[in-house]
Every structure is written in C-alpha cells, then in structure tokens.
Coordinates of C-alpha atoms in Angstrom, one line a residue:
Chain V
X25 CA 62.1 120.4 86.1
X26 CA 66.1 119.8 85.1
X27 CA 66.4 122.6 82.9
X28 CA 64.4 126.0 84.2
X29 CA 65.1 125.4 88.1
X30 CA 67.9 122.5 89.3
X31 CA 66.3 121.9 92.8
X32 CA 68.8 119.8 95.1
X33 CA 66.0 118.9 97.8
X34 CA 62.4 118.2 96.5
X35 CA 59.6 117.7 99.5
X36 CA 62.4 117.4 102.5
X37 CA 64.4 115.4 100.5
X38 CA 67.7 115.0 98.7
X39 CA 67.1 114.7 94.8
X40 CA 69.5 111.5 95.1
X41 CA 66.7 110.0 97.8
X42 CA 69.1 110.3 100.2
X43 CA 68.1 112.1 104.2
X44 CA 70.1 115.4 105.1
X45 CA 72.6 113.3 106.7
X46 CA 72.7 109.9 105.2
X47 CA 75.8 109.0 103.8
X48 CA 76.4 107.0 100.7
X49 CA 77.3 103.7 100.8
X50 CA 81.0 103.1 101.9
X51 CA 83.2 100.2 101.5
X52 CA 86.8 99.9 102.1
X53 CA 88.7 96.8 101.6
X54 CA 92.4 96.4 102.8
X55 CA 95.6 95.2 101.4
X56 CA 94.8 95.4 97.4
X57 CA 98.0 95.6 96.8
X58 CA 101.2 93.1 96.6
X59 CA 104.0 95.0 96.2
X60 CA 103.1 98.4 98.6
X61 CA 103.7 97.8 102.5
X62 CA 100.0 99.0 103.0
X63 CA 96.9 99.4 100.7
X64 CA 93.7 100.2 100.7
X65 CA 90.7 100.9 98.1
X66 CA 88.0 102.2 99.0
X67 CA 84.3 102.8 97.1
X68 CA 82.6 105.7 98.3
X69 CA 78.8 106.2 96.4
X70 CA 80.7 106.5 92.9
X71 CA 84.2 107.4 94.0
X72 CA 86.7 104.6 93.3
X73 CA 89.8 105.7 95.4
X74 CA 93.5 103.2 96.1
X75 CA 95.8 104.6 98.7
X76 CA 98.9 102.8 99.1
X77 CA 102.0 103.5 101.7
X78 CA 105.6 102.8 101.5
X79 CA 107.8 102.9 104.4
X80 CA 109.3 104.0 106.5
X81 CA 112.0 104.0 104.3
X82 CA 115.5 106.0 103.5
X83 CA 114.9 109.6 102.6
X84 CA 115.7 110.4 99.2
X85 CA 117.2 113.0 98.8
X86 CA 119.6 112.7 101.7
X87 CA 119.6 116.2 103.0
X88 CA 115.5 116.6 103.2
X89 CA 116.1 113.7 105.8
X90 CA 114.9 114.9 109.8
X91 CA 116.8 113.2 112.8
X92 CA 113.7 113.5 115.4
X93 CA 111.0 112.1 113.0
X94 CA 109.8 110.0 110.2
X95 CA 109.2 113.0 106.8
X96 CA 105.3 112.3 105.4
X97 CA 105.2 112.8 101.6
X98 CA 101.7 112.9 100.4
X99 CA 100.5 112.7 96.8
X100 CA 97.0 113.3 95.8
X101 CA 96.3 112.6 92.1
X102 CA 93.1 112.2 89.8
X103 CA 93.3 109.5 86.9
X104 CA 92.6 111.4 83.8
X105 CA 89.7 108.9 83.0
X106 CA 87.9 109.6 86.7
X107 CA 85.7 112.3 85.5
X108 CA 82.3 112.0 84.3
X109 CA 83.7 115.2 81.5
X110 CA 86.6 115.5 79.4
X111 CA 89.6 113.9 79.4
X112 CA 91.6 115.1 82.6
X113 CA 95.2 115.8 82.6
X114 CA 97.4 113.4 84.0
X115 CA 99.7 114.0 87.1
X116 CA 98.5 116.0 90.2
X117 CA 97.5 119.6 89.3
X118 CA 97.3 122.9 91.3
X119 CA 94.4 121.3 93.3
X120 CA 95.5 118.0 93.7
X121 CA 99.0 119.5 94.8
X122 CA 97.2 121.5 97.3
X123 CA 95.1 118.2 98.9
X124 CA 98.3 116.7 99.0
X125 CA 99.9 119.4 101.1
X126 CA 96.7 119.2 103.7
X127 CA 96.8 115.3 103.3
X128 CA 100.3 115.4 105.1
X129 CA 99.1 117.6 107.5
X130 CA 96.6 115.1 108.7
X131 CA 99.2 112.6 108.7
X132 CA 101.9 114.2 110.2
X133 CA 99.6 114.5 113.1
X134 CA 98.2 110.8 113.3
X135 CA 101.3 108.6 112.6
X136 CA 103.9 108.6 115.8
X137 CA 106.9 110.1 113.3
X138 CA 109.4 110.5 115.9
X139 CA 109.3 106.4 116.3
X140 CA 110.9 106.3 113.0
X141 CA 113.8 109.2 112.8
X142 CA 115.4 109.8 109.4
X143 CA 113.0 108.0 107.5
X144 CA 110.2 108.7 104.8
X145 CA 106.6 107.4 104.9
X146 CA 105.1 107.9 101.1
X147 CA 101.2 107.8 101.2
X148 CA 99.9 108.2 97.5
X149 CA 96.1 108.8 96.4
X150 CA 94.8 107.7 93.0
X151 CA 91.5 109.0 92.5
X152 CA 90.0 106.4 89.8
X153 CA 86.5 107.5 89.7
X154 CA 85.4 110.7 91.5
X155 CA 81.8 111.7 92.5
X156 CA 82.5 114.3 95.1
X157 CA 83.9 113.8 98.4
X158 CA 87.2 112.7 97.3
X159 CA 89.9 114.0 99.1
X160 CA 87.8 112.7 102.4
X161 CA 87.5 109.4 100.6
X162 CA 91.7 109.3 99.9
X163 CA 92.6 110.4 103.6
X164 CA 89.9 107.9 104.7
X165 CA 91.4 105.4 102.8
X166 CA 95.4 106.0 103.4
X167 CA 94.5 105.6 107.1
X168 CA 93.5 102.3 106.0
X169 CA 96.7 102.0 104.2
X170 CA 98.8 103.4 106.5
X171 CA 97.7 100.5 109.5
X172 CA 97.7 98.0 106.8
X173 CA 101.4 98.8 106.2
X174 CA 101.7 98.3 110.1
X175 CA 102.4 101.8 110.4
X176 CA 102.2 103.3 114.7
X177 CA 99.4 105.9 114.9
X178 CA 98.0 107.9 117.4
X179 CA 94.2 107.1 115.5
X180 CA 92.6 105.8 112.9
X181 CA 92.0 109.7 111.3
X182 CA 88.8 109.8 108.8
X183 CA 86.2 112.1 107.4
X184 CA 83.3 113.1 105.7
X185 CA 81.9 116.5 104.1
X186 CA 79.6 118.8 104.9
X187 CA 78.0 120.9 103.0
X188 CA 74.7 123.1 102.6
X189 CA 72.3 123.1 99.7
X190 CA 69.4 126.0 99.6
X191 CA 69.7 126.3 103.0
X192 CA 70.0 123.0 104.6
X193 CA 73.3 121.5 105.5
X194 CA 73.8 118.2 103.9
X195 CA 76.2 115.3 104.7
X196 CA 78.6 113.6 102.2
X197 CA 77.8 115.9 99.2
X198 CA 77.7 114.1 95.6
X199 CA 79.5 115.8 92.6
X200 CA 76.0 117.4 91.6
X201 CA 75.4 119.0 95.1
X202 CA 79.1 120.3 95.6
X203 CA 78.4 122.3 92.0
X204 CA 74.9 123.2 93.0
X205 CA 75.5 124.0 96.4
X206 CA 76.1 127.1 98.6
X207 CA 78.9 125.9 101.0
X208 CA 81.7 123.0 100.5
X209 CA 83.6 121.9 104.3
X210 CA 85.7 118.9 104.1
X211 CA 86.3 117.8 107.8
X212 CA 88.6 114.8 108.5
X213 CA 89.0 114.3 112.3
X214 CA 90.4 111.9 115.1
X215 CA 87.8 110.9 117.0
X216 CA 90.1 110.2 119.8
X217 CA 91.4 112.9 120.7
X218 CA 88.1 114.8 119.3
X219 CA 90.0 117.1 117.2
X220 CA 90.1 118.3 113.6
X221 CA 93.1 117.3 111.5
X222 CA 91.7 118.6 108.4
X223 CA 89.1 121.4 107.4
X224 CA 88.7 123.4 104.5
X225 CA 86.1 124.9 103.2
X226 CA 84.1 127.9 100.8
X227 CA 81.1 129.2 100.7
X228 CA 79.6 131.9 103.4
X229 CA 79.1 130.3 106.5
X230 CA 77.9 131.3 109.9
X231 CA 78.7 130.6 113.3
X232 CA 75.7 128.6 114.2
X233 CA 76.4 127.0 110.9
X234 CA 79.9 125.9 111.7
X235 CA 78.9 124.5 115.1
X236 CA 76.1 121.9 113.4
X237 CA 78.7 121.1 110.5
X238 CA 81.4 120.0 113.1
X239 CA 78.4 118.2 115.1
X240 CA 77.4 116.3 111.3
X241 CA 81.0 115.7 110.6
X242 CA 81.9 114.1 113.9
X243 CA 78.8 112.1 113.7
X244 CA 79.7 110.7 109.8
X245 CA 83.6 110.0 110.8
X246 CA 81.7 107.6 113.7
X247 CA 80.1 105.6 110.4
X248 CA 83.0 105.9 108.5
X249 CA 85.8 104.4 111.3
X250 CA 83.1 101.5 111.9
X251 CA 83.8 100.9 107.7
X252 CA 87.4 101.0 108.5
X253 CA 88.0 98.6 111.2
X254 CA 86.1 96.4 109.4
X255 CA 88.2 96.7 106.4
X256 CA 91.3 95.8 108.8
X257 CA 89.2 92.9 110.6
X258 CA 88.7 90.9 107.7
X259 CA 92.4 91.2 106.3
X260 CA 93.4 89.9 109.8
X261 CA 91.3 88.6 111.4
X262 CA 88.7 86.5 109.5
X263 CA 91.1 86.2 105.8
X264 CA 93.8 84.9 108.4
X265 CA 96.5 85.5 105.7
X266 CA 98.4 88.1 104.0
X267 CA 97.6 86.8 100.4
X268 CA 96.5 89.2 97.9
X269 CA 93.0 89.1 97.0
X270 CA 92.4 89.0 93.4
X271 CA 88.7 90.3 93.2
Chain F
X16 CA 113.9 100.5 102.2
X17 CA 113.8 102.3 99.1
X18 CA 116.4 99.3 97.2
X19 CA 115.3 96.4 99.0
X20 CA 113.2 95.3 96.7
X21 CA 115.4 95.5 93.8
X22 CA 118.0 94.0 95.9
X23 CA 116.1 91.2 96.7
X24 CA 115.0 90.7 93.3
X25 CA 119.1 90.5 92.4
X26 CA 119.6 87.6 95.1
X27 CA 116.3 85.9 93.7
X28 CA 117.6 86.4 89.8
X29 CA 120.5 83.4 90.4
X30 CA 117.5 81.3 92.2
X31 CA 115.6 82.2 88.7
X32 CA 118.9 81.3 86.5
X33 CA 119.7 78.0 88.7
X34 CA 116.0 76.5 88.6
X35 CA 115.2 77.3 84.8
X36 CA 118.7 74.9 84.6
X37 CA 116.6 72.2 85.2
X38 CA 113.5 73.8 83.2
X39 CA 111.8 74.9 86.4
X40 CA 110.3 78.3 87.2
X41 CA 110.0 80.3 90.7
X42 CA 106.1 79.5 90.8
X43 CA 105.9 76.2 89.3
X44 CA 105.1 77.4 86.2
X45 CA 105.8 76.1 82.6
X46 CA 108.3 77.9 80.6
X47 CA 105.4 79.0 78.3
X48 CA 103.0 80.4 80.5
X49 CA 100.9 83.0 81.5
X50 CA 100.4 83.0 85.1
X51 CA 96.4 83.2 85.9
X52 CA 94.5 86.4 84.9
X53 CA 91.6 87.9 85.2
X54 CA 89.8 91.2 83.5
X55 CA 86.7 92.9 84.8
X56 CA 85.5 95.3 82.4
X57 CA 83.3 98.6 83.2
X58 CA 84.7 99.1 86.6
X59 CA 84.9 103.0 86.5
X60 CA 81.6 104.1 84.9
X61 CA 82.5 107.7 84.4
X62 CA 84.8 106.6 81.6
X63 CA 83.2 105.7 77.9
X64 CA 85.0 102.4 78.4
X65 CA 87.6 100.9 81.5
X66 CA 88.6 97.9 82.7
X67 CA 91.1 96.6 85.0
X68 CA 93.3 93.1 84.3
X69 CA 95.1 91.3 87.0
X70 CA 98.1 88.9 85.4
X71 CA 99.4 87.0 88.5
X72 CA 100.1 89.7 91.1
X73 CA 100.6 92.7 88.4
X74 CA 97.6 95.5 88.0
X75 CA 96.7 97.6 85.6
X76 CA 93.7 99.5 85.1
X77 CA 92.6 101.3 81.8
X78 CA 90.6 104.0 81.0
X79 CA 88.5 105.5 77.8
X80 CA 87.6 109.2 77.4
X81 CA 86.4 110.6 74.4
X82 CA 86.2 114.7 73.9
X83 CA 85.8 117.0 70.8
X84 CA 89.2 118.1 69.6
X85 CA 90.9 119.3 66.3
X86 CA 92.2 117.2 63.9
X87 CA 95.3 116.6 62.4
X88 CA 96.2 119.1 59.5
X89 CA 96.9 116.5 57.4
X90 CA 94.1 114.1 58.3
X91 CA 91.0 116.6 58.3
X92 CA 88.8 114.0 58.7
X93 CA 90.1 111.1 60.8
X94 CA 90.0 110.6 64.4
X95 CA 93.0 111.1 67.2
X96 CA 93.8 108.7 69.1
X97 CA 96.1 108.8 71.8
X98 CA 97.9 106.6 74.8
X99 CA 99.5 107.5 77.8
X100 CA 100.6 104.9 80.6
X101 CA 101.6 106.0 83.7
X102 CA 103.6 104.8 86.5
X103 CA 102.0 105.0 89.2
X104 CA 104.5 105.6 93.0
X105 CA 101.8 103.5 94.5
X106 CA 102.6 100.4 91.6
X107 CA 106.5 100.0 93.0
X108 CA 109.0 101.2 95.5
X109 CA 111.2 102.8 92.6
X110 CA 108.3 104.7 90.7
X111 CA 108.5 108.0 91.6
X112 CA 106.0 110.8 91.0
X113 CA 106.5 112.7 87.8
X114 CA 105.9 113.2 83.9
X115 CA 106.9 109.4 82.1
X116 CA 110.2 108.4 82.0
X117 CA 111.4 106.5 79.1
X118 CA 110.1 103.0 80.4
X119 CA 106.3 104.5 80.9
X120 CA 106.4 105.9 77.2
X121 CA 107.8 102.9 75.8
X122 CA 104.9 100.9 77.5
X123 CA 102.3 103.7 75.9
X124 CA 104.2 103.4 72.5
X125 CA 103.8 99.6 72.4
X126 CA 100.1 99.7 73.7
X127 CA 99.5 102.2 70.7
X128 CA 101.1 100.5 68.4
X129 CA 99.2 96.8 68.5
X130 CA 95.7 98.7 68.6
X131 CA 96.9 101.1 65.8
X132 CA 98.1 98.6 64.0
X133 CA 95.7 95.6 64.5
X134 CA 93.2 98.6 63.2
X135 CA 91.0 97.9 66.1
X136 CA 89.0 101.1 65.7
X137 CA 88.3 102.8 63.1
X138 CA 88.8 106.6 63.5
X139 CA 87.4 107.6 60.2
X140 CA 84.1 107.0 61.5
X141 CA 85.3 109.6 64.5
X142 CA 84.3 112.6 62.3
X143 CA 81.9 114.7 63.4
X144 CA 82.1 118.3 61.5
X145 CA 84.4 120.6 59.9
X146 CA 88.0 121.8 62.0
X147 CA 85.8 118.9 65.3
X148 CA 86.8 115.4 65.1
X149 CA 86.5 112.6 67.9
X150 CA 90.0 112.5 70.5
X151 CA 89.7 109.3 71.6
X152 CA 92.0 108.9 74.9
X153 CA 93.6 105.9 76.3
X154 CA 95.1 105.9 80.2
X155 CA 96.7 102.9 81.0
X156 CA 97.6 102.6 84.9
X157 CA 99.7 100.6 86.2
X158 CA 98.9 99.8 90.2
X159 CA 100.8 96.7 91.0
X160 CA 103.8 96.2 89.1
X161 CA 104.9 92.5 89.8
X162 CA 106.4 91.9 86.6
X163 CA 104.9 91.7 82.2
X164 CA 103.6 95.3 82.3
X165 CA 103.8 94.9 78.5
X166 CA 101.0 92.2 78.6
X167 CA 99.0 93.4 81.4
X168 CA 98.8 96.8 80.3
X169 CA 97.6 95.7 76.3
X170 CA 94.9 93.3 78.1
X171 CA 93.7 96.5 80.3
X172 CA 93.6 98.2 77.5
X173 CA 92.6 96.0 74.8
X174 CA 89.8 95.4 77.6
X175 CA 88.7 99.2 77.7
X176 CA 88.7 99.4 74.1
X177 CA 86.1 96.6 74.1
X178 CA 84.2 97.8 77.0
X179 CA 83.9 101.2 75.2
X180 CA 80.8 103.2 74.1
X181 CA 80.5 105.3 71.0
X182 CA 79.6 108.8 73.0
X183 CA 76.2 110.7 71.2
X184 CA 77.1 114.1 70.1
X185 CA 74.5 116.9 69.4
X186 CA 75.5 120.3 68.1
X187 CA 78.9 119.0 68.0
X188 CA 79.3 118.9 71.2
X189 CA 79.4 115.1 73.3
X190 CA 76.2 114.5 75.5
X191 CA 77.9 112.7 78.3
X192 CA 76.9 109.5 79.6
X193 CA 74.7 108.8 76.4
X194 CA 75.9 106.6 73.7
X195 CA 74.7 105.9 70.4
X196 CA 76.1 102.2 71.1
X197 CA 78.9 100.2 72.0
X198 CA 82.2 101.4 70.1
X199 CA 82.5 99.1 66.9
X200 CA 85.9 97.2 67.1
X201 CA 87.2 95.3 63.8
X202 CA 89.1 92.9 66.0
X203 CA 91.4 92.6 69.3
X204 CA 95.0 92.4 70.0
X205 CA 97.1 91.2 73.2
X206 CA 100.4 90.7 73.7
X207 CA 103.1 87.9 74.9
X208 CA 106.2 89.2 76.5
X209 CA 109.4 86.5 76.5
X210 CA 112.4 87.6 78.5
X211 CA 115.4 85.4 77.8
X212 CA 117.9 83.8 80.6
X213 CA 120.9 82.5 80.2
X214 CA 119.8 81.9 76.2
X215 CA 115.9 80.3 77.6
X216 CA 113.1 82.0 76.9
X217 CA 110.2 82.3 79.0
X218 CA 106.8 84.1 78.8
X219 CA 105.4 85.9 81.3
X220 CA 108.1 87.1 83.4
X221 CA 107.6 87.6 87.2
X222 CA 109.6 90.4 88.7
X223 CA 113.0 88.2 89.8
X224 CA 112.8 86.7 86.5
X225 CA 113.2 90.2 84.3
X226 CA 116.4 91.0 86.8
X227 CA 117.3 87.7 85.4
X228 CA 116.9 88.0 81.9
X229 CA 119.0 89.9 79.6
X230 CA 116.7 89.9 76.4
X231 CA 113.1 90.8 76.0
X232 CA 110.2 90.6 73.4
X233 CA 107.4 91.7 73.1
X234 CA 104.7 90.7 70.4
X235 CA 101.6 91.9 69.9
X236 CA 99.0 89.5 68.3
X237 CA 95.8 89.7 67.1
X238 CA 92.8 87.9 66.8
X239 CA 92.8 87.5 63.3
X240 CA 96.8 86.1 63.9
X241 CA 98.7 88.7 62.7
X242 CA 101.4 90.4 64.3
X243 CA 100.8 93.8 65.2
X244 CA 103.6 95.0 67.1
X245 CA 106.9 94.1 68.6
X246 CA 109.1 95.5 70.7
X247 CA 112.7 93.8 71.2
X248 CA 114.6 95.3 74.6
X249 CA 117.2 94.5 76.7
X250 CA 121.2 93.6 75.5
X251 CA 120.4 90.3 74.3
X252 CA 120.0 89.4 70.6
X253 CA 117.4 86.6 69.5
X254 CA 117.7 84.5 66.5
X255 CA 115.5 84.9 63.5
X256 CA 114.2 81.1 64.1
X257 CA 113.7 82.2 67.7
X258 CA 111.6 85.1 66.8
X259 CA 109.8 83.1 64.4
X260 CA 109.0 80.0 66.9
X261 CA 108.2 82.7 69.4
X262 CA 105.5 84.4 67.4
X263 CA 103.9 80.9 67.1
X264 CA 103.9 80.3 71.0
X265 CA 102.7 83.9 71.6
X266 CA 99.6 83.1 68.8
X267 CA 99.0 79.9 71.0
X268 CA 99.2 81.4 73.9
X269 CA 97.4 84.9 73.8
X270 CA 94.0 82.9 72.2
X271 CA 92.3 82.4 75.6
X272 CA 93.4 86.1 76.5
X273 CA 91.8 87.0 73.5
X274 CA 88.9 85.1 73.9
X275 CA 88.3 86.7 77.4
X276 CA 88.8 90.2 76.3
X277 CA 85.8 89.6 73.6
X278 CA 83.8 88.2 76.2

C-alpha cells in the first residue's frame, strides 16, 4: 500500500485514525520561562513550539519608535534539529520571515497597542519540533505568551488549519497530509469579535469550499481557546505562584 | 525595559561582592556548587538524538541531525562534525535576532572542543562510500539564559550526544527514523565554569554573580578525568595553583553530572 498509491483516508477515515475534524492532542503550558515577561510552550500532536514576549519595552532603534501605539516585532524561526529530514539552516528563512510578517499582523490587531505609545512588544517563535500546523501552533502559543506577560488584548486570538485531502476537508493537517494534500488554509481567528486575523492558503479552492473551512476553523479555535485558558488557569490560579516550573 | 535587567544585575553585583565577603552566595549556595539540574533526554523525536538540561533557572536544549555530506579533502574518510549555539531573543532581553555574535561562537567553540577532544564519537566509523561521509550536526539552544551557559549548554549537549542514534543508510542515502542502534560513545564530558570575585572563585555563576566577576574558567572534564577543554575569559588572571585546585573541584564536581548524562 505505501509505495504504489499513498492514500490519506482509508474506509472514511484518516490514515493517522484520526475523524475529518478531530484535532490532535493539544497542550499548552504557561510561563516556561524565567527571564521572558511571558512564555508559553505548547505541544501540538508532534509540534514542540516556545513563544516568549518581551515588553513593552523602549524601541531600539529610536527613530522606528510610533507615538500613538506600542510597534509588534514578530519572529518566526525553525530550530535546525525540528525536522524529521536534514539538517535545517539556522535563523528564520524566506518562509519563516514571511510567518513572521503575518504573525504581527494578527497581533497588531489583538493587543490594545495604543495603551502603550512608543514602546516595542517582541513576540519570538522557536519551532523545536514541527509536524505540520506550526505557524497556528506559534500564534496559538504567543497568545499564551502574550497574557502571561500581562500584556492588554482585545482576545485571546488562536487557530487551527484546514485543509483537504482527495476531496474531503480535513482539520489540523499533520506534516504527511500537508505534503499529500490538495489544499493548505491556515486560519487563526478571534472568536470574539468573529473575525479572521490570519488566513493564508494554496491549493484550488471553491466557494462552497471556503465557507465549510471557515465553519471547521471557527469550530477548532473553540477547542483550542478552551486549551488556552486552561494553560493561564493553572499558572494562576491553581499553581498560585509565579515560580518557574522545572518539568 | 530593554537595560533593566542588566541594570539590575549591576545593583545586585555589590550585593554578590558584599555577601561572598562573608563566604555567602545570593541563593544560599556553597561557593562550590552547582545549583540543581535536571536533563531529559529524547524530548524532540524528529532529531537522531536531543535533550534539554535545566541548571537552576538557565535552559538549554540540544539537538542531533545527521545527513550525507562530503568530506574533508584532507580527511577522505572521516566524519564531520559540527556545533552551532545560538542565542536565542526569546533566552534574554539583550539577545537580539541574528547570525552569532562572538559570545554564541565562543559557546559553540568550547562545546566542540570538550566532545572533540574527550573523543566522544568516533567519526571514522562515519564513512559510508567514496566523496559521502556522515555530517553529524550539533544545535545547542539556549532558551533561558540565567547565568553558566558554558555548563548548561555542554550537559545539553553532552546529553544529545548520548541520547543519539546511529541513522541506517541504504544506497548511501540515510533512511530516516531508522537506526542501526544507539550512536556508540567512548566516553562523556561536562564542564565546570568558575567566575572569580574580588579574587574568590565560585562555580556555577548565576546571572548577578557573572556582572560581578571579572575572571572566568571554564573546564571541560571527562569521565575518564581528563581535561578536555578550557576556556579562560574575562580581564582577570588566575594563578597556576588556582587553575590546578580548580581542575580538581571541577573533577569532583562534574561526577554526578556525568553520571546523569550516562543514565
């Protein structure tokens, strides 16, 4: 079966046992780290993602500095030993520079910015182990980050992907069904104001299509925001303390 | 703020220099101690080896990929072997993104330079045909940078090393996530990092306590009690008898950090 035809669903089923819109099990755990103002790691299926935040803090350099609103700087970056093939390059690359951008985007949109004028919030993504889904896992997991640090937003933003294998659209695509599959759309959405912050996407897609993807996505960001305030409940509620946690 | 934490680290620094007067540390800690660590090994699958070691409130994860790649002109047959370490801006207010400055090569230099030298692996067996030898690649991460990235980064590392796998290759090509067993290791080395204040040394700085120093070392030890590797840094000279007395606290000292990385 693996080598003449890969099939991705086998008698209504996802190879990886999983339904069409089960998503993989998700785990986020708040304030990982000591010396960031926010932190967050979180384990999605195989993906092993830490976001931390610091700020708002001075702008450096001076002159990128904005007297209405707090700048967002956003990096996005794979560890070269997160791939299941070769050695990666280290640093953010074309792609990773390009999440990065969109990453801010969503931010700049979710945290109250003009509450903190001529500052700079610094949200960085380290992708440790990657299994699909990542850049929805970071944002996911910088929101974290972001209210960990204390940090004013308008929601708690988060996301899932959608995607569609030989015909049938799937939620939270692994590594081996983004390759395999027909159609890629990253959504990450507030669920509040029941818009979406961040949406990408390839693969041919039609209208009807779209519609149901939006419909999945909104459904998986309801799963994933129950994981997140979770996360933030036991770091302050039930912990009681601000002590790092040494797993 | 993007100094405040520096800043702080200056007022704390004549705290450090006052206490150690009177042989006392920040934390309560003896002048010749590690603070408590931990290492959990395997923690990112997709690599042929990782592992991620917690020294105190400093973090550093490692990482192991191997790939096909061509050898050295000179060395037609041997392995390559290579570390990087990076910074991370997530690790401490003043990293900034970026190719390695001098600190984060340095750190890569001296992780190199204990396994190299300790002759932990050995890269002859890393052959695999003609013009295609074995690359074995190193990433050491720093995440939490609360002081001794020397020490935490050789135990993450030392810890990947010996959480490797030997990958299978077929047609000179690797088969990924097969092995033909775990990756055979002669022995293991760790290092013990002393800063000096005010002429003291201690081991195991915390972050208030490097502002404070104004010499380091940094000696690499391996199980077999050899020194592998040392690194001296800062303005501060030491003594020959210091350096000597000091190698025989850091082969004291690093034994229950080598026993855990075998473990």
């Amino acid at each position: 079966m693996e080598k003449e035809k890969k099939k991705l669903i086998v008698d209504g089923k996802r190879v990886n046992g999983r339904g069409f819109d089960d998503l993989r099990p998700l785990k986020v755990t708040a304030g990982v780290l000591k010396r960031a103002d926010g932190s967050a790691m979180i384990e999605w299926g195989r993906n092993k993602v830490l976001a931390a935040v610091y700020g708002p803090r001075e702008v450096f350099p001076k002159h990128l500095s904005d007297v209405k609103k707090a700048i967002i700087n956003c990096r996005y970056s794979m560890a070269p030993f997160s791939g299941m093939e070769e050695h990666g390059r280290s640093g953010p690359n074309r792609r990773a520079i390009e999440i990065g951008k969109v990453a801010k985007h969503v931010f700049e949109n979710a945290v109250l910015t003009h509450q903190f004028p001529k500052t700079q919030i610094d949200i960085s993504m380290e992708v440790l182990q990657s299994d699909g889904g990542t850049r929805v896992a970071a944002i996911t997991a910088a929101s974290v980050a972001l209210a960990d640090a204390g940090i004013p937003m308008r929601d708690l933003v988060q996301g899932v992907s959608i995607g569609r294998v030989e015909g049938q659209l799937i939620v939270d695509l692994d590594k081996y069904e983004d390759n395999l599959g027909e159609a890629d759309v990253p959504l990450i959405v507030s669920l509040r104001s029941k818009e979406v912050l961040l949406f990408q996407q390839d693969g041919r897609i039609s209208r009807e299509e779209l519609q149901k993807m939006f419909e999945l996505g909104f459904k998986g960001a309801e799963l994933v925001r129950d994981v997140q305030v979770q996360a933030l409940r036991q770091r302050y509620f039930e912990t009681g303390d601000e002590l790092n946690n040494h797993g | 703020m993007a100094r405040e934490s520096e800043i702080l680290d200056e007022i704390k620094a004549e705290y450090v220099k006052d206490l150690l007067k009177q042989n006392k540390r920040v934390d309560d800690r003896g002048l010749m101690d590690y603070r408590a660590f931990s290492i959990e090994k395997g923690v990112f699958p997709n690599a042929e080896g990782s592992a991620m070691a917690h020294l105190g409130d400093t973090k550093v994860a490692a990482g192991i990929k191997f790939d096909i790649v061509k050898p050295y002109a000179d060395r037609p047959t041997e392995g390559v072997f290579t570390v990087q370490a990076e910074y991370l801006p997530l690790a401490h207010p003043t990293f900034e993104s970026g190719p390695p400055r001098e600190n984060a090569i340095e750190l890569a230099r001296l992780v190199d330079r204990g396994i190299r030298s300790a002759e932990c692996v050995d890269t002859a067996s890393f052959f695999v045909e003609e013009e295609k030898v074995l690359g074995m690649f190193l990433d050491v991460y720093v995440l939490d940078h609360n002081g001794n990235l020397a020490d935490c980064a050789a135990l993450a590392g030392m810890s990947a090393l010996a959480n490797a796998k030997f990958p299978k290759i077929e047609d000179g090509a690797i088969v990924r996530q097969e092995f033909k067993g775990p990756l055979p290791l002669a022995r293991h080395v760790v290092s013990a990092t002393f800063e000096k204040i005010n002429g003291v040394p201690i081991l195991d700085a915390v972050s208030e306590e490097d502002t404070a120093s104004d010499g380091r070392i940094t000696l690499a030890i391996s199980s077999d009690g050899f020194l592998c590797a040392a690194q001296k840094a800062k303005s501060a000279g030491f003594t020959s008898d210091e350096l000597l007395s000091l190698f025989d606290v850091a082969k004291e000292k690093t034994k229950p950090l080598l026993d855990a990385v075998q473990k």
